[in-house]
Amino acid sequence: MDALTLFFTDLRWQDIVDILLNSYILFRLFVLFRGTNVIRIIMAIAMLWMLERLAVNTGMIVTSWAMQGIIAAAALIIVIVFRNEIASVLKTDNFKSFFWGIPRRQQHTPIDTIVESVYELARRKLGALIVLPLKKGIDTVAQSGVSWQGKLSREMLLSIFWHGTPVHDGAAIIDGDRIVEVAAILPLSQRSDLPSQFGTRHRAAVGLAEQSDALVVVVSEERGEVTVVKESSIIPIRDNIELEKVLRKHAGETDHTGGIRRQTIELGIAAMVCLISITGIWFSFARGLETLVTLEVPVEFMNRDPRMEIFAASASSVKLQLSGSARLIKSVRPDQVKVKLNLANAVAGHNQIPIARESIALPPGIALKQVDPQILEVTLDLPAKKTVPVQPDWAGKLANGLILEDVRMIPDTVEVVGGNRMLEGLQTIYTEKIPLDTIDASGTISVGLVLQPSSLKLDSGSKNRIDVVFSVKQRPEDGDGNSDA
């Protein structure tokens, strides 16, 4: 549950666009190649890819390499073996249907009119090529047709395929009870096993059936024979009864409401599968290969009482161990990672402030693994001033025969600034160490001050160096000629 929550909270708007865009591309591929062998091979490659990812996650190195090789070979096979189907999709002039068109539904077609017209064409030996698109449509396959939009009738079909008319050589496309396009150019089949008597019309019918789910009726101009082509099946028709039976089986009257509902459900399921698949792929690439990095980030203190100041903190920065994909980790900028501690509840004196996840700002897609340290000690107090005497801090001893006769500090006091509680216990400020063994005569030394603790500061009117004026003399000798001890 926590992983799922982290997934949604760290999702960037770029990730959402990335997932939706690629899901739509996958959905369009399904729509364009639905019902063809291409989509089946793509689904097989997708299954192989999932097995390859499973092999990677379980540490099966050789299996993973083998799967990668098979996937690469399968992609090459698609391009070579199904180049005609792919080319027919890419050559479309209708960009609306290519990028965002919704697949057509099968329309109600007057079967009796078609049967009567076909056998009248056969009786007169008028060559004809009649296409009935079914569920998939043929917008991306049929080329260079002339828009007709005429109501389907026996007389209309006879006039279209009559000898000498400008449109009699192409295919007539019937959608429902209308002839929507004539003189359409269909892709020719490259099959070598077709009967020798088949001419261009028959090859065009087989070529279209290979690349769509359309039902194609062919009337031979030489023999007056009728043939129906559907997918890989070539059906010779003996009489009008058989033709009516075949047409009703594939393109007959259907329940329009039920057909629309089935198509909507089918496309909805396909869209959902595409979205889930792309989300899984994105998650595998974006989160599957986790990269760790450690950053040292300065701490920002916020919402402190304006009357108080921070006089000490156990650390001015913290180390954050972050995780994410290598791409996101490399794109992280220092200004995108912040640690902000809330001092609204801090009191005068020592405070222990935990560094919670809410105190850390991270870019989307980056997860926090570890914080060091997890607690900061912060000292707050009311600022105050105090004048304290200065004392020299002597080190070592004078040379034999010398004694320190007099010492004066210029100035002998300084004004310091610090927390009120801290100054209450402060009685003296010492200088830096002054080595006595280097002194052999009276003089003046300029030394700095040692401010302890480090949060203690000199007031702006006080100097940070003190002049130590000292006098030394020879130790007086006793009656025996020896210096007094």
Short mmCIF file of C-alpha atoms in Angstrom, two decimals:
data_model
loop_
_atom_site.label_atom_id
_atom_site.label_comp_id
_atom_site.label_asym_id
_atom_site.label_seq_id
_atom_site.Cartn_x
_atom_site.Cartn_y
_atom_site.Cartn_z
CA MET A 1 0.00 0.00 0.00
CA ASP A 2 2.85 2.39 0.86
CA ALA A 3 4.53 1.66 -2.48
CA LEU A 4 1.29 2.42 -4.33
CA THR A 5 0.88 5.69 -2.41
CA LEU A 6 4.48 6.67 -3.18
CA PHE A 7 3.91 5.84 -6.84
CA PHE A 8 1.02 8.31 -7.18
CA THR A 9 2.51 11.07 -5.00
CA ASP A 10 5.81 11.08 -6.89
CA LEU A 11 4.19 10.98 -10.34
CA ARG A 12 5.12 14.03 -12.44
CA TRP A 13 2.88 15.63 -15.05
CA GLN A 14 5.52 14.66 -17.64
CA ASP A 15 5.10 11.02 -16.59
CA ILE A 16 1.33 11.23 -17.04
CA VAL A 17 1.71 12.72 -20.52
CA ASP A 18 4.34 10.08 -21.35
CA ILE A 19 2.04 7.22 -20.30
CA LEU A 20 -1.08 8.59 -22.01
CA LEU A 21 0.73 9.40 -25.27
CA ASN A 22 2.28 5.96 -25.62
CA SER A 23 -0.95 4.27 -24.55
CA TYR A 24 -2.76 6.08 -27.35
CA ILE A 25 -0.06 5.10 -29.86
CA LEU A 26 -0.42 1.45 -28.82
CA PHE A 27 -4.22 1.74 -29.05
CA ARG A 28 -3.97 3.20 -32.57
CA LEU A 29 -1.71 0.31 -33.64
CA PHE A 30 -4.35 -2.08 -32.36
CA VAL A 31 -7.08 -0.23 -34.29
CA LEU A 32 -5.09 -0.04 -37.53
CA PHE A 33 -3.88 -3.65 -37.55
CA ARG A 34 -6.84 -5.29 -35.80
CA GLY A 35 -7.80 -8.55 -37.47
CA THR A 36 -4.47 -8.95 -39.26
CA ASN A 37 -1.51 -11.18 -38.58
CA VAL A 38 0.60 -8.15 -37.62
CA ILE A 39 -1.32 -7.54 -34.41
CA ARG A 40 -0.97 -11.21 -33.45
CA ILE A 41 2.81 -11.05 -33.87
CA ILE A 42 2.96 -7.81 -31.87
CA MET A 43 1.02 -9.47 -29.06
CA ALA A 44 3.44 -12.40 -29.14
CA ILE A 45 6.40 -10.00 -28.92
CA ALA A 46 4.73 -8.28 -25.96
CA MET A 47 4.48 -11.64 -24.18
CA LEU A 48 8.15 -12.33 -24.91
CA TRP A 49 9.08 -8.90 -23.55
CA MET A 50 7.21 -9.59 -20.29
CA LEU A 51 9.08 -12.89 -19.96
CA GLU A 52 12.35 -11.06 -20.61
CA ARG A 53 11.59 -8.53 -17.84
CA LEU A 54 10.71 -11.40 -15.50
CA ALA A 55 14.02 -13.06 -16.33
CA VAL A 56 15.90 -9.81 -15.57
CA ASN A 57 14.15 -9.34 -12.22
CA THR A 58 14.82 -12.94 -11.18
CA GLY A 59 18.49 -12.79 -12.20
CA MET A 60 18.33 -15.25 -15.14
CA ILE A 61 21.00 -13.58 -17.26
CA VAL A 62 21.26 -16.10 -20.13
CA THR A 63 17.48 -16.36 -20.47
CA SER A 64 17.24 -12.57 -20.57
CA TRP A 65 19.85 -12.35 -23.36
CA ALA A 66 18.09 -15.08 -25.33
CA MET A 67 14.74 -13.30 -25.03
CA GLN A 68 16.29 -10.03 -26.21
CA GLY A 69 17.66 -11.77 -29.31
CA ILE A 70 14.31 -13.40 -30.08
CA ILE A 71 12.47 -10.07 -29.71
CA ALA A 72 14.92 -8.32 -32.05
CA ALA A 73 14.55 -11.11 -34.64
CA ALA A 74 10.74 -11.04 -34.34
CA ALA A 75 10.67 -7.29 -34.94
CA LEU A 76 12.74 -7.79 -38.10
CA ILE A 77 10.41 -10.59 -39.23
CA ILE A 78 7.39 -8.28 -38.89
CA VAL A 79 8.97 -5.67 -41.15
CA ILE A 80 10.01 -8.22 -43.81
CA VAL A 81 7.10 -10.66 -43.85
CA PHE A 82 4.27 -8.19 -43.32
CA ARG A 83 5.72 -5.27 -45.26
CA ASN A 84 2.70 -5.16 -47.61
CA GLU A 85 0.18 -4.85 -44.78
CA ILE A 86 2.31 -2.23 -43.02
CA ALA A 87 2.81 -0.26 -46.23
CA SER A 88 -0.92 -0.27 -46.97
CA VAL A 89 -1.59 1.32 -43.58
CA LEU A 90 1.14 3.95 -43.94
CA LYS A 91 0.11 4.93 -47.49
CA THR A 92 -3.31 6.18 -46.45
CA ASP A 93 -4.42 9.63 -47.57
CA ASN A 94 -6.97 9.87 -44.78
CA PHE A 95 -4.91 11.14 -41.85
CA LYS A 96 -7.98 11.50 -39.65
CA SER A 97 -8.63 7.77 -39.74
CA PHE A 98 -4.91 7.09 -39.28
CA PHE A 99 -4.38 9.22 -36.17
CA TRP A 100 -7.73 9.49 -34.42
CA GLY A 101 -10.55 8.00 -36.50
CA ILE A 102 -12.90 5.62 -34.69
CA PRO A 103 -13.29 2.22 -36.39
CA ARG A 104 -16.53 1.95 -38.29
CA ARG A 105 -19.26 -0.46 -37.29
CA GLN A 106 -20.84 -2.90 -39.66
CA GLN A 107 -23.85 -1.30 -41.42
CA HIS A 108 -27.14 -2.84 -42.47
CA THR A 109 -26.81 -3.85 -46.10
CA PRO A 110 -29.70 -4.76 -48.47
CA ILE A 111 -28.54 -8.26 -49.40
CA ASP A 112 -31.31 -8.93 -51.96
CA THR A 113 -30.36 -5.89 -54.02
CA ILE A 114 -26.71 -6.94 -54.14
CA VAL A 115 -27.54 -10.55 -55.09
CA GLU A 116 -29.87 -9.44 -57.88
CA SER A 117 -27.35 -6.89 -59.16
CA VAL A 118 -24.41 -9.32 -59.09
CA TYR A 119 -26.23 -11.99 -61.14
CA GLU A 120 -27.45 -9.39 -63.62
CA LEU A 121 -23.80 -8.31 -64.04
CA ALA A 122 -22.76 -11.97 -64.42
CA ARG A 123 -25.49 -12.60 -67.01
CA ARG A 124 -24.30 -9.62 -69.07
CA LYS A 125 -20.63 -10.57 -68.44
CA LEU A 126 -19.81 -7.20 -66.99
CA GLY A 127 -16.69 -7.45 -64.83
CA ALA A 128 -17.30 -6.13 -61.29
CA LEU A 129 -15.48 -5.76 -57.99
CA ILE A 130 -17.78 -5.04 -55.03
CA VAL A 131 -16.42 -4.46 -51.52
CA LEU A 132 -18.43 -4.71 -48.30
CA PRO A 133 -16.31 -3.41 -45.38
CA LEU A 134 -17.25 -5.07 -42.11
CA LYS A 135 -15.98 -4.17 -38.63
CA LYS A 136 -12.48 -3.00 -39.36
CA GLY A 137 -13.05 -0.74 -42.36
CA ILE A 138 -10.70 -0.26 -45.32
CA ASP A 139 -9.88 3.47 -45.12
CA THR A 140 -6.17 2.73 -44.82
CA VAL A 141 -6.12 0.06 -47.55
CA ALA A 142 -8.25 1.22 -50.50
CA GLN A 143 -6.62 4.08 -52.43
CA SER A 144 -7.53 6.78 -54.97
CA GLY A 145 -11.27 6.14 -55.08
CA VAL A 146 -13.91 8.60 -56.26
CA SER A 147 -16.46 9.65 -53.67
CA TRP A 148 -19.95 8.59 -54.88
CA GLN A 149 -22.43 8.59 -51.99
CA GLY A 150 -25.25 7.15 -54.13
CA LYS A 151 -28.11 5.01 -52.89
CA LEU A 152 -27.57 1.32 -53.59
CA SER A 153 -29.74 -0.06 -56.40
CA ARG A 154 -29.55 -2.58 -59.22
CA GLU A 155 -29.52 0.18 -61.85
CA MET A 156 -26.75 2.09 -60.03
CA LEU A 157 -24.43 -0.92 -59.92
CA LEU A 158 -25.09 -1.77 -63.57
CA SER A 159 -24.30 1.82 -64.62
CA ILE A 160 -21.06 1.86 -62.59
CA PHE A 161 -19.66 -1.33 -64.15
CA TRP A 162 -21.04 -0.78 -67.67
CA HIS A 163 -18.40 -0.93 -70.42
CA GLY A 164 -16.91 2.44 -71.22
CA THR A 165 -17.82 4.28 -68.02
CA PRO A 166 -14.79 6.08 -66.46
CA VAL A 167 -15.17 4.22 -63.15
CA HIS A 168 -15.87 0.66 -64.28
CA ASP A 169 -12.32 -0.64 -63.79
CA GLY A 170 -12.05 -0.01 -60.04
CA ALA A 171 -13.89 -1.37 -57.02
CA ALA A 172 -17.24 -0.14 -55.74
CA ILE A 173 -17.39 0.17 -51.94
CA ILE A 174 -20.79 -0.36 -50.32
CA ASP A 175 -21.47 0.94 -46.81
CA GLY A 176 -24.93 0.00 -45.59
CA ASP A 177 -27.47 0.95 -48.29
CA ARG A 178 -25.16 3.41 -50.07
CA ILE A 179 -22.36 3.16 -52.60
CA VAL A 180 -19.81 5.45 -50.92
CA GLU A 181 -16.88 5.12 -53.33
CA VAL A 182 -16.14 3.88 -56.84
CA ALA A 183 -13.03 3.33 -58.96
CA ALA A 184 -11.12 2.43 -55.77
CA ILE A 185 -7.66 0.88 -56.23
CA LEU A 186 -7.11 -2.19 -54.08
CA PRO A 187 -3.76 -3.79 -53.15
CA LEU A 188 -2.84 -6.80 -55.29
CA SER A 189 -2.09 -10.09 -53.61
CA GLN A 190 1.40 -11.55 -54.01
CA ARG A 191 0.25 -15.13 -53.50
CA SER A 192 1.65 -17.62 -56.03
CA ASP A 193 -0.95 -20.33 -55.42
CA LEU A 194 -3.94 -18.54 -56.98
CA PRO A 195 -5.73 -20.26 -59.89
CA SER A 196 -4.28 -19.40 -63.29
CA GLN A 197 -7.61 -18.04 -64.56
CA PHE A 198 -7.68 -15.35 -61.90
CA GLY A 199 -7.06 -11.90 -63.32
CA THR A 200 -6.36 -8.50 -61.79
CA ARG A 201 -9.80 -8.20 -60.21
CA HIS A 202 -9.41 -11.48 -58.38
CA ARG A 203 -5.89 -10.59 -57.20
CA ALA A 204 -7.17 -7.23 -55.94
CA ALA A 205 -9.99 -8.97 -54.07
CA VAL A 206 -7.57 -11.42 -52.42
CA GLY A 207 -5.13 -8.59 -51.60
CA LEU A 208 -7.81 -6.58 -49.83
CA ALA A 209 -9.09 -9.63 -47.95
CA GLU A 210 -5.53 -10.33 -46.72
CA GLN A 211 -5.29 -6.88 -45.16
CA SER A 212 -8.81 -6.38 -43.80
CA ASP A 213 -11.95 -8.20 -42.74
CA ALA A 214 -13.89 -6.95 -45.79
CA LEU A 215 -16.11 -9.22 -47.87
CA VAL A 216 -15.30 -8.90 -51.61
CA VAL A 217 -17.55 -10.06 -54.48
CA VAL A 218 -15.87 -10.56 -57.87
CA VAL A 219 -17.70 -10.99 -61.22
CA SER A 220 -15.52 -12.39 -64.00
CA GLU A 221 -15.80 -10.44 -67.23
CA GLU A 222 -14.72 -13.40 -69.41
CA ARG A 223 -16.66 -16.26 -67.82
CA GLY A 224 -19.45 -14.50 -65.96
CA GLU A 225 -18.54 -16.45 -62.80
CA VAL A 226 -19.09 -15.09 -59.29
CA THR A 227 -16.47 -15.48 -56.52
CA VAL A 228 -16.54 -14.28 -52.90
CA VAL A 229 -13.29 -13.62 -51.04
CA LYS A 230 -13.15 -13.34 -47.24
CA GLU A 231 -9.80 -13.28 -45.42
CA SER A 232 -7.92 -16.35 -46.71
CA SER A 233 -11.02 -18.07 -48.11
CA ILE A 234 -11.89 -17.99 -51.82
CA ILE A 235 -15.48 -19.18 -52.28
CA PRO A 236 -16.77 -20.03 -55.80
CA ILE A 237 -20.49 -19.21 -55.98
CA ARG A 238 -22.73 -21.58 -57.96
CA ASP A 239 -26.02 -19.68 -57.86
CA ASN A 240 -27.79 -16.72 -56.36
CA ILE A 241 -29.05 -18.76 -53.39
CA GLU A 242 -25.52 -19.61 -52.29
CA LEU A 243 -24.44 -15.99 -52.76
CA GLU A 244 -27.32 -14.77 -50.57
CA LYS A 245 -26.39 -17.33 -47.92
CA VAL A 246 -22.74 -16.22 -47.84
CA LEU A 247 -23.61 -12.55 -47.78
CA ARG A 248 -26.13 -12.96 -44.98
CA LYS A 249 -23.63 -14.95 -42.95
CA HIS A 250 -21.00 -12.21 -43.04
CA ALA A 251 -22.80 -8.95 -43.85
CA GLY A 252 -26.47 -9.63 -43.13
CA GLU A 253 -28.85 -7.76 -40.84
CA THR A 254 -27.67 -7.48 -37.29
CA ASP A 255 -28.89 -5.87 -34.11
CA HIS A 256 -27.45 -2.36 -34.47
CA THR A 257 -27.69 -1.58 -30.76
CA GLY A 258 -25.99 -4.84 -29.84
CA GLY A 259 -23.29 -4.26 -32.45
CA ILE A 260 -22.53 -0.79 -31.18
CA ARG A 261 -22.44 -2.05 -27.61
CA ARG A 262 -20.09 -4.91 -28.49
CA GLN A 263 -17.79 -2.62 -30.42
CA THR A 264 -17.74 -0.07 -27.59
CA ILE A 265 -16.91 -2.77 -25.05
CA GLU A 266 -14.20 -4.21 -27.31
CA LEU A 267 -12.54 -0.81 -27.86
CA GLY A 268 -12.89 0.09 -24.17
CA ILE A 269 -11.18 -3.15 -23.11
CA ALA A 270 -8.44 -2.60 -25.70
CA ALA A 271 -7.85 0.97 -24.48
CA MET A 272 -7.67 -0.20 -20.85
CA VAL A 273 -5.24 -3.00 -21.71
CA CYS A 274 -3.05 -0.50 -23.60
CA LEU A 275 -3.06 1.90 -20.64
CA ILE A 276 -2.21 -0.83 -18.12
CA SER A 277 0.52 -2.25 -20.38
CA ILE A 278 2.22 1.10 -20.96
CA THR A 279 1.96 1.96 -17.26
CA GLY A 280 3.65 -1.32 -16.41
CA ILE A 281 6.38 -0.72 -18.99
CA TRP A 282 6.91 2.83 -17.73
CA PHE A 283 7.08 1.65 -14.14
CA SER A 284 9.54 -1.08 -15.09
CA PHE A 285 11.92 1.37 -16.76
CA ALA A 286 11.40 4.35 -14.42
CA ARG A 287 11.39 2.49 -11.11
CA GLY A 288 12.75 -0.96 -11.83
CA LEU A 289 16.39 0.10 -12.19
CA GLU A 290 16.81 2.01 -8.90
CA THR A 291 19.80 4.30 -8.52
CA LEU A 292 21.02 5.59 -5.16
CA VAL A 293 22.76 8.90 -4.51
CA THR A 294 23.79 10.76 -1.34
CA LEU A 295 23.54 14.54 -1.20
CA GLU A 296 24.63 16.94 1.54
CA VAL A 297 21.93 19.57 1.85
CA PRO A 298 22.06 22.74 4.01
CA VAL A 299 19.34 23.13 6.64
CA GLU A 300 16.95 26.06 6.54
CA PHE A 301 15.36 27.09 9.86
CA MET A 302 11.87 28.55 9.62
CA ASN A 303 9.20 30.13 11.82
CA ARG A 304 11.38 30.84 14.86
CA ASP A 305 10.23 33.33 17.48
CA PRO A 306 11.41 36.74 16.19
CA ARG A 307 12.54 37.70 19.71
CA MET A 308 15.00 34.81 19.84
CA GLU A 309 18.06 33.89 17.83
CA ILE A 310 19.75 30.59 17.01
CA PHE A 311 23.00 30.50 18.96
CA ALA A 312 23.99 26.88 18.29
CA ALA A 313 23.05 23.92 16.10
CA SER A 314 24.51 20.41 16.11
CA ALA A 315 24.79 20.49 12.30
CA SER A 316 24.30 23.03 9.54
CA SER A 317 23.63 20.39 6.86
CA VAL A 318 22.30 16.85 6.62
CA LYS A 319 23.08 13.93 4.34
CA LEU A 320 20.15 12.57 2.32
CA GLN A 321 20.22 9.21 0.56
CA LEU A 322 17.87 9.42 -2.44
CA SER A 323 16.65 6.77 -4.86
CA GLY A 324 15.04 6.84 -8.29
CA SER A 325 15.68 5.96 -11.90
CA ALA A 326 19.10 6.86 -13.28
CA ARG A 327 17.48 9.37 -15.63
CA LEU A 328 15.72 11.23 -12.80
CA ILE A 329 18.68 11.07 -10.42
CA LYS A 330 20.96 12.66 -13.03
CA SER A 331 18.45 15.45 -13.62
CA VAL A 332 18.23 16.47 -9.94
CA ARG A 333 19.53 20.01 -9.33
CA PRO A 334 20.79 21.17 -5.89
CA ASP A 335 18.08 23.83 -5.66
CA GLN A 336 15.38 21.14 -6.03
CA VAL A 337 16.31 19.43 -2.73
CA LYS A 338 15.62 21.39 0.45
CA VAL A 339 15.53 20.64 4.17
CA LYS A 340 13.34 23.07 6.12
CA LEU A 341 12.95 22.70 9.89
CA ASN A 342 10.00 24.31 11.61
CA LEU A 343 10.99 26.10 14.87
CA ALA A 344 7.49 27.34 15.68
CA ASN A 345 7.38 25.16 18.83
CA ALA A 346 11.01 25.68 19.88
CA VAL A 347 11.68 27.29 23.29
CA ALA A 348 14.60 29.16 24.80
CA GLY A 349 17.43 26.73 25.53
CA HIS A 350 18.27 23.37 23.95
CA ASN A 351 15.74 21.85 21.51
CA GLN A 352 15.80 18.50 19.71
CA ILE A 353 14.19 18.87 16.27
CA PRO A 354 13.48 15.62 14.34
CA ILE A 355 13.97 15.74 10.55
CA ALA A 356 10.72 14.26 9.28
CA ARG A 357 9.82 13.42 5.67
CA GLU A 358 7.51 16.43 5.61
CA SER A 359 10.52 18.69 6.25
CA ILE A 360 12.27 17.57 3.06
CA ALA A 361 11.31 18.84 -0.39
CA LEU A 362 12.20 16.48 -3.27
CA PRO A 363 11.54 16.53 -7.03
CA PRO A 364 8.69 14.26 -8.22
CA GLY A 365 9.84 10.70 -8.88
CA ILE A 366 12.63 10.82 -6.25
CA ALA A 367 12.26 8.80 -3.04
CA LEU A 368 13.97 9.40 0.31
CA LYS A 369 15.83 6.38 1.70
CA GLN A 370 17.81 7.70 4.67
CA VAL A 371 18.57 10.90 6.64
CA ASP A 372 21.76 11.48 8.65
CA PRO A 373 21.45 12.82 11.31
CA GLN A 374 17.78 12.25 12.01
CA ILE A 375 17.64 14.79 14.87
CA LEU A 376 19.23 18.23 15.16
CA GLU A 377 19.98 19.95 18.48
CA VAL A 378 19.24 23.65 18.24
CA THR A 379 19.89 26.26 20.96
CA LEU A 380 17.71 29.36 20.97
CA ASP A 381 17.80 32.25 23.41
CA LEU A 382 16.99 35.90 23.82
CA PRO A 383 19.99 37.97 22.64
CA ALA A 384 21.77 40.03 25.36
CA LYS A 385 25.00 42.01 25.94
CA LYS A 386 27.48 41.87 28.81
CA THR A 387 30.76 43.58 29.68
CA VAL A 388 33.32 41.09 30.99
CA PRO A 389 36.98 41.40 31.98
CA VAL A 390 39.78 40.02 29.83
CA GLN A 391 42.43 37.71 31.29
CA PRO A 392 45.67 36.60 29.58
CA ASP A 393 46.14 32.86 29.14
CA TRP A 394 49.81 32.18 29.90
CA ALA A 395 51.52 28.99 28.75
CA GLY A 396 54.90 27.59 29.77
CA LYS A 397 57.32 29.44 32.07
CA LEU A 398 59.79 32.29 31.97
CA ALA A 399 63.49 31.77 31.54
CA ASN A 400 65.51 31.20 34.73
CA GLY A 401 66.18 34.40 36.64
CA LEU A 402 63.14 36.31 35.27
CA ILE A 403 59.88 37.13 36.99
CA LEU A 404 56.72 38.81 35.69
CA GLU A 405 56.43 42.05 37.56
CA ASP A 406 53.34 43.72 36.01
CA VAL A 407 50.66 42.98 33.37
CA ARG A 408 48.09 45.36 31.90
CA MET A 409 45.35 44.61 29.31
CA ILE A 410 44.41 47.30 26.79
CA PRO A 411 41.42 47.26 26.85
CA ASP A 412 40.87 45.32 30.03
CA THR A 413 37.16 44.61 29.29
CA VAL A 414 35.11 43.74 26.21
CA GLU A 415 31.41 43.72 25.48
CA VAL A 416 30.09 40.41 24.24
CA VAL A 417 26.75 39.40 22.68
CA GLY A 418 25.09 36.03 23.25
CA GLY A 419 22.14 34.25 24.70
CA ASN A 420 20.77 35.53 27.94
CA ARG A 421 21.27 32.22 29.74
CA MET A 422 24.77 31.83 28.41
CA LEU A 423 25.89 35.28 29.58
CA GLU A 424 24.60 34.70 33.12
CA GLY A 425 27.38 32.20 33.73
CA LEU A 426 30.11 34.04 31.83
CA GLN A 427 32.65 35.79 34.12
CA THR A 428 35.86 36.16 32.07
CA ILE A 429 37.09 36.19 28.51
CA TYR A 430 40.55 34.72 27.96
CA THR A 431 43.09 35.58 25.32
CA GLU A 432 44.88 33.17 23.05
CA LYS A 433 47.77 31.22 24.58
CA ILE A 434 50.77 33.48 25.34
CA PRO A 435 54.03 31.44 25.52
CA LEU A 436 56.21 32.66 28.42
CA ASP A 437 59.40 30.95 27.23
CA THR A 438 59.68 33.46 24.35
CA ILE A 439 59.69 36.47 26.70
CA ASP A 440 63.11 37.75 27.81
CA ALA A 441 62.31 41.45 28.31
CA SER A 442 59.43 43.80 29.01
CA GLY A 443 57.17 44.62 26.06
CA THR A 444 53.74 44.52 24.42
CA ILE A 445 52.06 41.61 22.62
CA SER A 446 48.88 41.80 20.54
CA VAL A 447 46.78 38.66 20.91
CA GLY A 448 43.31 37.57 19.89
CA LEU A 449 40.42 36.61 22.12
CA VAL A 450 39.02 33.12 22.54
CA LEU A 451 35.23 33.18 22.55
CA GLN A 452 33.74 30.09 24.16
CA PRO A 453 31.21 28.82 23.26
CA SER A 454 31.47 29.56 19.55
CA SER A 455 28.03 31.20 19.51
CA LEU A 456 29.47 34.01 21.66
CA LYS A 457 30.29 37.13 19.65
CA LEU A 458 31.96 40.47 20.29
CA ASP A 459 29.84 43.56 20.15
CA SER A 460 30.45 45.76 17.13
CA GLY A 461 32.23 48.35 19.32
CA SER A 462 34.77 45.89 20.78
CA LYS A 463 38.09 44.95 19.24
CA ASN A 464 38.90 41.33 18.59
CA ARG A 465 42.56 41.80 19.60
CA ILE A 466 43.99 42.87 22.94
CA ASP A 467 47.35 44.51 23.71
CA VAL A 468 49.08 42.80 26.65
CA VAL A 469 51.61 45.16 28.25
CA PHE A 470 53.98 43.31 30.58
CA SER A 471 57.09 44.03 32.64
CA VAL A 472 59.73 41.48 33.60
CA LYS A 473 62.79 41.83 35.86
CA GLN A 474 65.59 39.79 37.20
CA ARG A 475 64.80 37.74 40.25
CA PRO A 476 66.55 39.29 43.32
CA GLU A 477 69.48 37.24 44.73
CA ASP A 478 69.67 36.06 48.34
CA GLY A 479 72.66 36.56 50.65
CA ASP A 480 74.46 33.50 49.24
CA GLY A 481 74.33 34.89 45.71
CA ASN A 482 71.40 32.77 44.65
CA SER A 483 68.12 34.07 43.25
CA ASP A 484 65.12 33.81 45.55
CA ALA A 485 63.03 30.90 44.85
#
